[in-house]
Short mmCIF file of C-alpha atoms in Angstrom, two decimals:
data_model
loop_
_atom_site.label_atom_id
_atom_site.label_comp_id
_atom_site.label_asym_id
_atom_site.label_seq_id
_atom_site.Cartn_x
_atom_site.Cartn_y
_atom_site.Cartn_z
CA MET A 183 -6.77 1.55 -4.49
CA GLU A 184 -3.77 -0.56 -4.35
CA ILE A 185 -0.61 1.31 -4.86
CA GLY A 186 2.32 -0.67 -4.80
CA ILE A 187 6.04 -0.57 -6.34
CA ASP A 188 7.58 -2.50 -9.22
CA SER A 189 11.42 -3.03 -9.44
CA PHE A 190 13.45 -4.47 -11.70
CA ALA A 191 16.08 -5.24 -9.74
CA SER A 192 18.17 -2.82 -11.23
CA ALA A 193 22.19 -2.45 -10.97
CA MET A 194 22.48 0.54 -11.48
CA TYR A 195 21.49 2.75 -7.77
CA GLY A 196 24.52 3.81 -5.85
CA ASP A 197 26.30 7.04 -7.23
CA ASN A 198 28.25 7.07 -10.40
CA ASN A 199 26.38 3.45 -10.68
CA THR A 200 29.39 1.36 -8.77
CA LEU A 201 26.88 -0.89 -6.66
CA SER A 202 27.71 -4.16 -6.17
CA SER A 203 25.43 -6.80 -7.22
CA VAL A 204 25.08 -8.08 -3.76
CA ASP A 205 24.88 -4.52 -1.89
CA ALA A 206 22.31 -3.84 -4.48
CA MET A 207 20.46 -6.90 -4.19
CA GLU A 208 19.86 -6.35 -0.15
CA GLN A 209 18.94 -2.50 -0.53
CA LEU A 210 16.20 -3.86 -2.80
CA LEU A 211 14.88 -6.53 0.43
CA GLN A 212 15.55 -3.75 2.29
CA ARG A 213 13.17 -1.16 0.16
CA ILE A 214 10.83 -3.97 0.00
CA GLU A 215 11.26 -4.43 3.78
CA LEU A 216 10.42 -1.06 4.17
CA ALA A 217 7.02 -0.93 2.20
CA ASP A 218 5.94 -3.41 4.36
CA GLN A 219 5.89 -1.15 7.42
CA ALA A 220 4.96 2.34 5.33
CA GLY A 221 1.84 0.16 4.50
CA LEU A 222 1.88 -0.60 0.76
CA ASP A 223 -0.33 -3.05 -0.77
CA VAL A 224 1.88 -4.59 -3.20
CA PHE A 225 6.06 -5.09 -4.50
CA GLY A 226 5.90 -6.37 -8.11
CA ILE A 227 9.17 -7.97 -9.51
CA GLY A 228 10.16 -7.97 -13.22
CA GLU A 229 12.22 -10.48 -15.14
CA HIS A 230 15.19 -9.71 -17.65
CA HIS A 231 18.27 -11.67 -18.79
CA LYS A 232 20.13 -8.36 -18.89
CA LYS A 233 23.28 -7.26 -17.07
CA GLU A 234 21.91 -4.25 -15.41
CA PHE A 235 19.18 -5.49 -14.09
CA LEU A 236 19.27 -8.54 -11.48
CA ASP A 237 15.78 -10.32 -11.47
CA SER A 238 16.25 -13.06 -13.60
CA ALA A 239 15.00 -15.35 -10.93
CA THR A 240 12.20 -13.37 -9.88
CA VAL A 241 10.69 -15.65 -7.57
CA VAL A 242 13.93 -16.63 -5.52
CA ILE A 243 13.82 -12.70 -5.01
CA LEU A 244 10.44 -12.72 -3.85
CA SER A 245 10.88 -16.10 -1.43
CA ALA A 246 13.65 -13.50 0.41
CA ALA A 247 11.40 -10.85 0.29
CA ALA A 248 8.34 -13.58 2.03
CA ALA A 249 10.69 -13.77 4.66
CA ARG A 250 11.43 -10.33 5.78
CA THR A 251 8.12 -9.08 5.71
CA LYS A 252 4.13 -9.62 7.31
CA ARG A 253 1.76 -8.01 5.17
CA ILE A 254 2.76 -6.71 1.66
CA ARG A 255 1.31 -8.43 -1.79
CA LEU A 256 4.11 -9.85 -3.81
CA SER A 257 4.53 -10.64 -7.03
CA SER A 258 5.72 -10.88 -10.20
CA ALA A 259 6.16 -7.73 -12.80
CA VAL A 260 5.84 -9.64 -15.30
CA SER A 261 6.83 -12.70 -15.50
CA VAL A 262 7.89 -13.49 -19.53
CA LEU A 263 5.37 -16.68 -19.65
CA SER A 264 6.16 -17.47 -23.38
CA ALA A 265 9.55 -18.68 -23.06
CA ALA A 266 8.58 -20.43 -19.27
CA ASP A 267 7.58 -23.67 -18.71
CA PRO A 268 3.75 -22.83 -17.02
CA VAL A 269 4.40 -26.06 -14.65
CA ARG A 270 6.88 -24.47 -13.30
CA VAL A 271 5.96 -21.23 -13.26
CA TYR A 272 2.69 -22.47 -10.94
CA GLN A 273 5.15 -24.52 -8.85
CA SER A 274 7.39 -21.70 -8.21
CA PHE A 275 4.63 -18.85 -7.48
CA ALA A 276 2.22 -21.84 -5.72
CA THR A 277 5.76 -22.32 -3.05
CA LEU A 278 6.42 -18.27 -2.51
CA ASP A 279 2.77 -18.25 -1.70
CA LEU A 280 3.21 -21.19 1.14
CA ILE A 281 6.61 -18.97 2.31
CA SER A 282 4.40 -15.59 2.31
CA LYS A 283 0.99 -17.13 4.06
CA GLY A 284 -1.08 -16.06 0.88
CA ARG A 285 0.68 -13.35 -0.03
CA ALA A 286 1.44 -14.51 -4.13
CA GLU A 287 0.02 -13.02 -7.48
CA ILE A 288 1.38 -13.33 -10.73
CA VAL A 289 1.91 -10.67 -13.05
CA VAL A 290 2.01 -12.94 -16.83
CA GLY A 291 3.14 -11.26 -19.95
CA ARG A 292 4.98 -11.89 -24.16
CA GLY A 293 7.75 -9.40 -22.20
CA SER A 294 9.11 -6.10 -24.15
CA SER A 295 12.64 -7.47 -23.70
CA ILE A 296 13.09 -10.09 -25.57
CA GLU A 297 16.20 -11.81 -24.46
CA ALA A 298 14.52 -14.44 -22.63
CA TYR A 299 13.51 -16.37 -26.23
CA PRO A 300 16.53 -17.18 -27.87
CA LEU A 301 18.33 -17.70 -24.35
CA PHE A 302 15.44 -20.81 -23.50
CA GLY A 303 15.34 -22.08 -27.60
CA PHE A 304 11.90 -20.05 -28.36
CA ASN A 305 11.12 -18.81 -31.81
CA LEU A 306 10.39 -15.19 -31.80
CA ASN A 307 7.71 -15.75 -35.04
CA ASP A 308 6.17 -17.35 -32.33
CA TYR A 309 5.85 -14.65 -29.98
CA ASP A 310 1.56 -14.70 -29.77
CA ALA A 311 0.94 -18.41 -29.75
CA LEU A 312 3.47 -19.78 -27.34
CA PHE A 313 1.54 -16.97 -24.93
CA SER A 314 -1.46 -18.07 -25.87
CA GLU A 315 -1.01 -22.08 -25.39
CA LYS A 316 0.83 -21.33 -21.77
CA LEU A 317 -2.02 -18.98 -20.64
CA ASP A 318 -3.91 -21.37 -21.05
CA LEU A 319 -2.00 -24.75 -19.23
CA LEU A 320 -1.17 -21.53 -16.39
CA LEU A 321 -5.53 -21.21 -15.45
CA GLN A 322 -6.15 -24.76 -16.11
CA ILE A 323 -2.96 -25.83 -13.62
CA ARG A 324 -3.71 -23.11 -11.17
CA ASP A 325 -7.90 -24.44 -11.24
CA ASN A 326 -6.83 -28.08 -11.19
CA GLU A 327 -4.81 -30.35 -8.58
CA PHE A 328 -4.65 -33.21 -12.19
CA ILE A 329 -4.00 -32.13 -15.60
CA THR A 330 -4.82 -33.82 -19.04
CA TRP A 331 -3.14 -31.20 -21.24
CA SER A 332 -1.73 -31.03 -25.42
CA GLY A 333 -0.44 -28.79 -27.62
CA LYS A 334 2.05 -27.14 -29.24
CA PHE A 335 4.92 -26.47 -27.80
CA ARG A 336 5.27 -28.32 -24.54
CA PRO A 337 4.78 -32.05 -24.19
CA ALA A 338 1.29 -33.84 -23.36
CA LEU A 339 0.27 -34.12 -19.94
CA ASN A 340 -2.31 -37.08 -18.66
CA ASN A 341 -4.13 -36.78 -15.97
CA LEU A 342 -0.88 -35.76 -13.91
CA PRO A 343 -1.00 -33.63 -10.79
CA ILE A 344 0.75 -30.32 -10.01
CA TYR A 345 2.13 -30.20 -6.87
CA PRO A 346 2.93 -28.10 -4.42
CA ARG A 347 -0.41 -26.19 -4.31
CA ALA A 348 -0.62 -22.99 -3.19
CA LEU A 349 -2.38 -21.23 -0.16
CA GLN A 350 -5.24 -18.99 -1.72
CA GLU A 351 -7.68 -21.90 -3.49
CA LYS A 352 -7.40 -18.79 -6.43
CA LEU A 353 -3.91 -18.15 -6.84
CA PRO A 354 -4.09 -14.59 -8.65
CA ILE A 355 -3.46 -14.31 -11.86
CA TRP A 356 -2.98 -10.98 -13.77
CA LEU A 357 -2.63 -10.48 -17.53
CA GLY A 358 0.40 -7.84 -17.76
CA VAL A 359 -0.66 -5.95 -21.61
CA GLY A 360 1.17 -3.04 -23.35
CA GLY A 361 -1.12 -1.74 -26.16
CA THR A 362 -2.17 -4.26 -28.64
CA PRO A 363 -5.86 -4.69 -28.41
CA GLU A 364 -6.03 -8.21 -28.77
CA SER A 365 -4.62 -8.66 -25.48
CA PHE A 366 -7.28 -5.79 -23.79
CA VAL A 367 -9.96 -8.52 -24.78
CA ARG A 368 -8.16 -12.10 -24.29
CA ALA A 369 -8.14 -10.37 -20.67
CA GLY A 370 -11.31 -9.24 -20.32
CA SER A 371 -12.41 -12.80 -22.64
CA LEU A 372 -10.83 -15.03 -19.17
CA GLY A 373 -11.32 -12.79 -16.63
CA LEU A 374 -8.78 -12.02 -15.56
CA PRO A 375 -7.80 -8.75 -13.65
CA LEU A 376 -5.33 -6.23 -16.54
CA MET A 377 -1.98 -5.28 -15.58
CA VAL A 378 -1.71 -2.15 -17.60
CA ALA A 379 1.78 -0.62 -18.36
CA VAL A 380 1.91 3.25 -19.78
CA ILE A 381 5.06 4.19 -20.35
CA GLY A 382 4.84 6.51 -22.51
CA GLY A 383 2.37 9.89 -24.21
CA GLN A 384 -0.67 9.80 -22.56
CA THR A 385 -2.31 7.76 -19.85
CA HIS A 386 -6.17 8.15 -20.92
CA ARG A 387 -5.53 7.63 -25.04
CA PHE A 388 -5.18 4.12 -23.17
CA LYS A 389 -9.00 4.66 -22.64
CA PRO A 390 -10.71 2.77 -25.71
CA LEU A 391 -8.23 -0.24 -24.99
CA VAL A 392 -9.51 -0.88 -21.38
CA ASP A 393 -12.71 0.08 -22.71
CA LEU A 394 -12.58 -3.17 -25.19
CA TYR A 395 -11.02 -5.29 -21.75
CA ARG A 396 -14.37 -4.61 -20.09
CA GLU A 397 -16.62 -5.85 -23.07
CA ALA A 398 -15.02 -8.35 -23.53
CA GLY A 399 -15.36 -9.51 -19.85
CA LYS A 400 -19.12 -8.57 -20.26
CA ALA A 401 -19.62 -10.65 -23.56
CA ALA A 402 -17.67 -13.79 -21.47
CA GLY A 403 -20.32 -13.16 -18.99
CA TYR A 404 -18.21 -11.81 -15.89
CA LYS A 405 -19.03 -8.94 -13.55
CA PRO A 406 -17.80 -5.28 -13.63
CA GLU A 407 -16.06 -6.20 -10.19
CA GLU A 408 -14.50 -8.93 -11.33
CA LEU A 409 -12.28 -7.10 -14.48
CA LYS A 410 -10.03 -5.77 -11.95
CA VAL A 411 -7.61 -2.72 -14.36
CA GLY A 412 -4.56 -2.04 -12.39
CA LEU A 413 -1.84 0.80 -14.11
CA HIS A 414 1.59 0.61 -14.05
CA SER A 415 3.46 3.93 -14.47
CA PRO A 416 7.14 5.47 -14.51
CA GLY A 417 7.34 7.55 -11.15
CA PHE A 418 8.89 9.24 -7.75
CA VAL A 419 7.68 11.43 -5.35
CA GLY A 420 9.84 13.90 -3.14
CA SER A 421 9.01 16.37 -0.65
CA THR A 422 8.60 18.69 -3.36
CA THR A 423 8.15 18.43 -7.05
CA ALA A 424 11.17 20.81 -7.71
CA LYS A 425 12.89 18.27 -5.76
CA ALA A 426 11.39 15.30 -7.29
CA ILE A 427 12.51 16.67 -10.89
CA GLU A 428 15.69 17.13 -9.96
CA GLU A 429 16.49 13.98 -8.82
CA TYR A 430 14.13 11.68 -11.01
CA TYR A 431 15.84 13.56 -14.36
CA PRO A 432 18.92 12.79 -14.74
CA GLY A 433 18.83 9.17 -14.81
CA TYR A 434 15.77 9.51 -16.59
CA ALA A 435 17.16 10.97 -19.73
CA GLU A 436 19.85 8.79 -18.99
CA LEU A 437 18.24 5.33 -18.64
CA TRP A 438 15.32 6.10 -21.68
CA THR A 439 18.46 7.23 -23.91
CA LYS A 440 19.96 4.44 -23.76
CA LEU A 441 17.28 2.04 -24.31
CA GLY A 442 15.33 4.50 -27.21
CA ARG A 443 18.80 3.82 -28.96
CA GLU A 444 17.89 0.25 -28.91
CA ARG A 445 14.46 -0.06 -29.90
CA GLY A 446 14.87 2.91 -31.98
CA TRP A 447 13.43 5.87 -30.22
CA PRO A 448 14.63 9.43 -29.94
CA PRO A 449 16.84 10.44 -27.49
CA VAL A 450 14.67 12.26 -23.95
CA THR A 451 14.63 15.93 -23.66
CA LYS A 452 14.15 17.93 -21.01
CA ASP A 453 11.01 19.98 -23.75
CA LYS A 454 9.43 16.13 -23.96
CA PHE A 455 10.51 14.85 -20.16
CA ASP A 456 7.91 18.39 -18.76
CA GLY A 457 5.37 17.06 -21.45
CA LEU A 458 5.36 13.61 -19.46
CA ILE A 459 4.93 14.87 -16.27
CA ASP A 460 2.27 17.10 -16.69
CA ASP A 461 -1.58 16.84 -15.66
CA GLN A 462 -1.98 14.39 -18.37
CA GLY A 463 1.21 12.58 -19.33
CA VAL A 464 2.31 9.39 -17.97
CA LEU A 465 5.40 10.25 -15.89
CA VAL A 466 4.07 10.33 -12.24
CA VAL A 467 6.54 12.13 -10.54
CA GLY A 468 6.43 15.07 -7.80
CA ASP A 469 5.23 15.81 -4.48
CA PRO A 470 2.92 13.61 -2.94
CA GLU A 471 0.05 16.23 -3.24
CA ARG A 472 0.70 16.48 -7.00
CA ILE A 473 1.25 12.39 -6.75
CA ALA A 474 -1.98 11.94 -5.28
CA GLU A 475 -4.26 14.09 -7.50
CA LYS A 476 -2.75 12.99 -10.98
CA ILE A 477 -2.82 8.80 -9.33
CA LEU A 478 -6.58 9.81 -8.86
CA ARG A 479 -7.20 11.81 -12.81
CA HIS A 480 -5.45 8.68 -14.52
CA SER A 481 -8.15 6.31 -12.30
CA GLU A 482 -10.95 8.42 -13.66
CA SER A 483 -9.48 9.30 -16.67
CA LEU A 484 -9.40 4.65 -17.46
CA GLY A 485 -13.01 4.44 -15.61
CA GLY A 486 -11.61 3.32 -12.26
CA ILE A 487 -8.13 1.30 -11.51
CA SER A 488 -8.46 -0.89 -8.68
CA ARG A 489 -4.11 -1.12 -8.50
CA PHE A 490 -1.19 1.77 -9.37
CA THR A 491 2.42 0.76 -8.99
CA PHE A 492 5.87 3.06 -9.40
CA GLN A 493 7.65 2.04 -11.72
CA MET A 494 10.73 3.58 -9.82
CA ASP A 495 13.95 2.02 -11.09
CA ASN A 496 16.66 4.55 -12.60
CA ALA A 497 19.55 5.33 -13.12
CA GLY A 498 21.51 7.93 -10.84
CA LEU A 499 18.62 6.98 -7.82
CA THR A 500 20.22 6.24 -4.19
CA HIS A 501 19.36 3.85 -1.88
CA THR A 502 18.28 6.48 0.03
CA GLN A 503 16.16 8.66 -2.10
CA LEU A 504 14.25 5.79 -2.96
CA MET A 505 13.52 5.07 0.55
CA ASN A 506 12.92 8.38 1.32
CA ALA A 507 9.91 8.11 -1.23
CA ILE A 508 8.14 5.05 -0.49
CA GLU A 509 7.87 6.06 3.10
CA LEU A 510 6.02 9.62 1.06
CA ILE A 511 4.21 7.33 -0.37
CA GLY A 512 3.31 5.42 2.84
CA SER A 513 2.80 8.31 5.01
CA LYS A 514 1.44 10.96 2.73
CA VAL A 515 0.24 9.41 -0.88
CA ILE A 516 -2.30 6.19 0.64
CA PRO A 517 -3.49 8.32 2.89
CA LEU A 518 -4.50 11.00 0.22
CA ILE A 519 -6.00 8.66 -2.29
CA HIS A 520 -8.19 7.26 0.08
CA LYS A 521 -9.58 10.59 1.19
CA GLY A 522 -9.87 10.97 -1.87
#
């Protein structure tokens, strides 16, 4: 199983959130560099267009990280493909693949944060149609140097070449999904690796959806080993479980209560938090032993996963705390998971 981190390049780090954007970006790059040195397998950068995040130009950050790392895979988490041009998405990640010498990946999705749609002139009423059409084009570009294609939301292409080409023969494209059954079926039908974002509730409840993915993939003629499942969950690792909770909870409550006001969720309470960090809950928070056990338990409950990524951006966590967590993931969590 591969273990990694996804970040939204949050600008909220530091005591009292007073860190400048320049310093926040430099610290993020330091964390990616440490993740590479510590033996983590992948680091993903999201895409948002909000004041509190610095990840609107995902590939620029990943390219800077590529120049400072040697082995870690570099991915989006996710690229909002519906509001982007698939030609430019492929060109950007193909360039990243060349810079990183074959370490680029793309996780594409429709985006749970919807600010990209009005920003780039797209209609939310076309939410799924945009994604379906643009995913089709992106996959054709990935697999073919010359493209002939036509659709509704973009000018047609008539036997035009797309350059540069990625170093990897088949640039990895994962499909990022939330809880929509149709998304799981689409990923399986296309034989794409699946990245499941579970941010609330109990992870094992996603098993029927993962089963849909595998059934659709089998029906489309793909082998079980081709149908990889990844899991993205909020989490944090501390030297002890008590210390991890002490450091993580205040910022988690602040951040998710704020998100709740925007999306109609109830405020976070300590009782609710305690339920989310129990054996079945989604939050992967604790000491290395507890973390490893929980990731393996989640994997078993979903029928086996190929990748797990921590989403550790959290109001109030300091750069030092995040660096310590990365070191613990590399030195203790990963060996425990590989030991099984």
